[in-house]
N, CA and C of each residue as an Amber inpcrd file, in Angstrom:
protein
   168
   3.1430000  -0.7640000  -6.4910000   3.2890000  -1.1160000  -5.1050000
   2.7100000   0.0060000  -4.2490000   2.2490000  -0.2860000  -3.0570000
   1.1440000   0.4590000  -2.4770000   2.3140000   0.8300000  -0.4610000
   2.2620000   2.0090000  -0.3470000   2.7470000   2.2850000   0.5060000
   1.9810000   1.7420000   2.3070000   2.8970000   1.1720000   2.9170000
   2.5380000   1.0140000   4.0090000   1.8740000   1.6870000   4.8910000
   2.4350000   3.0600000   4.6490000   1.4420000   3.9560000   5.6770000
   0.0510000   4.2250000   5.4470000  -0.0710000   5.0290000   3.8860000
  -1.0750000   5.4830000   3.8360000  -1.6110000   4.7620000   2.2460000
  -1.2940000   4.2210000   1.5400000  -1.8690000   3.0630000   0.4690000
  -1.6090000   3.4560000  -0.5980000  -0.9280000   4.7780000  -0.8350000
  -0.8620000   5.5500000  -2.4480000   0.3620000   4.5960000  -3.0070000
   0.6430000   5.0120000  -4.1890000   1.6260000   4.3060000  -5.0340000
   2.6080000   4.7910000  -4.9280000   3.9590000   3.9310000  -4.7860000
   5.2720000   4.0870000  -4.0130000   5.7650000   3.6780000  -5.5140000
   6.9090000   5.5510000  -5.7460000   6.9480000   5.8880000  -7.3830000
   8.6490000   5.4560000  -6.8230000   9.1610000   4.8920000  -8.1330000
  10.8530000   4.8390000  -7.9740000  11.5220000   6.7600000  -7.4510000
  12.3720000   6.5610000  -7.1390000  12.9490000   7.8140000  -6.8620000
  14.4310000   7.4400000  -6.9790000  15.2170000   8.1310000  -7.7230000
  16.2060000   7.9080000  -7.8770000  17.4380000   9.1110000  -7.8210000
  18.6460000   9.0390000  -7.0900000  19.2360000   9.9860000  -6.9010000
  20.1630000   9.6420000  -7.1090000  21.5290000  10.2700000  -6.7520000
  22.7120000  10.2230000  -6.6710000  23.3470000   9.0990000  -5.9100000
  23.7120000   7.8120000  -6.8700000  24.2520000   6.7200000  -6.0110000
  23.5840000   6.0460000  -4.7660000  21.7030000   6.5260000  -4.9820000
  20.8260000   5.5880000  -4.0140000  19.5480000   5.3380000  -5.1780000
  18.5800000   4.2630000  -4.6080000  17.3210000   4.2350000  -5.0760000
  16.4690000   4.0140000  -3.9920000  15.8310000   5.0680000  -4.2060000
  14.3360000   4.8620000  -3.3300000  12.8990000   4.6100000  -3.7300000
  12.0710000   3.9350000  -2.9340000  10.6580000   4.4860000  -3.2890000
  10.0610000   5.1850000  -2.5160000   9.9890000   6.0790000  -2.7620000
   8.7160000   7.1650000  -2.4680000   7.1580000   7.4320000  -2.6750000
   6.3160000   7.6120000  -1.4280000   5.1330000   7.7780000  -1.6250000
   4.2390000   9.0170000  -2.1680000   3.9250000   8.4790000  -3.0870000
   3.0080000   9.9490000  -4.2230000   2.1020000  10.5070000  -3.0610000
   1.6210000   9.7980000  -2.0620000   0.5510000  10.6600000  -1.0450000
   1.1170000  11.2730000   0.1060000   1.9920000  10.4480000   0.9620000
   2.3750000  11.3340000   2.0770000   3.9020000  11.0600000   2.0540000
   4.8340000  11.1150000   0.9790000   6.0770000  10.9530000   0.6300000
   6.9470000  10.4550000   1.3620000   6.7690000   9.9040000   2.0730000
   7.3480000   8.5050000   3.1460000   8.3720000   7.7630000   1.7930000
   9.7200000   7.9940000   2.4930000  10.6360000   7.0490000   1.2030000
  11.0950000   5.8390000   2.4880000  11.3510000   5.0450000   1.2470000
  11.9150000   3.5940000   1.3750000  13.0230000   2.4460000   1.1840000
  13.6150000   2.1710000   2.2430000  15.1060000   1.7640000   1.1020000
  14.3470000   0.3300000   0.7810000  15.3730000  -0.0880000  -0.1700000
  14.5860000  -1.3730000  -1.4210000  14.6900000  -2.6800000  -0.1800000
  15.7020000  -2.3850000   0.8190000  15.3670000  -3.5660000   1.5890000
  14.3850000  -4.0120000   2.6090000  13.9930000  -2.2410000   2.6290000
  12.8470000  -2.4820000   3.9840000  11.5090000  -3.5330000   3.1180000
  11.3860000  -2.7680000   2.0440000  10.2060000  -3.6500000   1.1140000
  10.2210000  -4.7290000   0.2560000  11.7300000  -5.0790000   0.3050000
  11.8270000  -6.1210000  -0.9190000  10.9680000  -7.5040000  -1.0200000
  10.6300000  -7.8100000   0.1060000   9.6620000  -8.7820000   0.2590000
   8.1880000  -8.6930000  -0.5040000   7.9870000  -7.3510000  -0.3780000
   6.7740000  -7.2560000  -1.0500000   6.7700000  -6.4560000  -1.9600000
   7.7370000  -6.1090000  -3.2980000   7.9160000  -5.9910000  -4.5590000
   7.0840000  -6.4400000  -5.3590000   6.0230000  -5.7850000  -6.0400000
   5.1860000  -6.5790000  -7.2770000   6.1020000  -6.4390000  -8.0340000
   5.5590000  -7.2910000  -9.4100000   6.3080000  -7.7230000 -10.8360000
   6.5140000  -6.0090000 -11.3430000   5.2630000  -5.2420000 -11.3430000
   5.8450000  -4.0040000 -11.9140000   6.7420000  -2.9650000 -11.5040000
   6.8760000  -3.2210000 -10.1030000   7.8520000  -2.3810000  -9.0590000
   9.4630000  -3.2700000  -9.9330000   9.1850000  -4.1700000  -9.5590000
  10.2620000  -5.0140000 -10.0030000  11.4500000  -4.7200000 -11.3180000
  10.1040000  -5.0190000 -12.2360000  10.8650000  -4.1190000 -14.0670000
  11.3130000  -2.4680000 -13.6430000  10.7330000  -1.6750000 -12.8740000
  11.3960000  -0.2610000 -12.9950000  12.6630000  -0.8820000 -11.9950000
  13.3000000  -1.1140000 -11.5920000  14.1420000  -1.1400000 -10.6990000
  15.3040000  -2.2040000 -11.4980000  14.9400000  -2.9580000 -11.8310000
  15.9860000  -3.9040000 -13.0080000  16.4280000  -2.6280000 -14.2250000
  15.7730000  -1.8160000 -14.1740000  16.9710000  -0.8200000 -15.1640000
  18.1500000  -0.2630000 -14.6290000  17.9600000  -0.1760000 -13.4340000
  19.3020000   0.3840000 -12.8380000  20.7240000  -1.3210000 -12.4000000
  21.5420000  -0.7290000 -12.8740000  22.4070000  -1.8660000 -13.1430000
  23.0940000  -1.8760000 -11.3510000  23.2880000  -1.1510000 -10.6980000
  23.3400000  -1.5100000  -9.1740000  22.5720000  -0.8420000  -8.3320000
  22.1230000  -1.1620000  -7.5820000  21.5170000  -0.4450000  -6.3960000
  22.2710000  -0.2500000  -5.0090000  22.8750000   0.8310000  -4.6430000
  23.5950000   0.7360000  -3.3070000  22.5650000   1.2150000  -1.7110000
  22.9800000   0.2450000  -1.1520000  22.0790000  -0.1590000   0.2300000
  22.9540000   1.3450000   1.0490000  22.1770000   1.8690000   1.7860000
  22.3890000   2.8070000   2.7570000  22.1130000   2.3340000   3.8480000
């Protein structure tokens, strides 16, 4: 999945009781709802490993 701002690849980021994506180019993070609409299939499988995701 390709970041809104600047087009690099938006890597899972995962912390303490959140999940984000984060941009490998200008590190702009993301909560899963701002983008969930536009989730590809491979964004998708990394994020189905985590058994909940909590919304901030």
């Amino acid at each position: 999945m390709k970041c809104r701002e600047c087009g690099h690849q938006l890597d899972v980021l995962r912390r303490c009781r959140q999940v984000r994506l984060q941009c490998s180019g200008c590190q702009k993070e993301y909560q899963i709802h701002e983008v969930a609409a536009d989730l590809d299939p491979e964004t998708e499988a990394k994020l189905e490993r985590f058994v909940c995701i909590i919304y901030d």
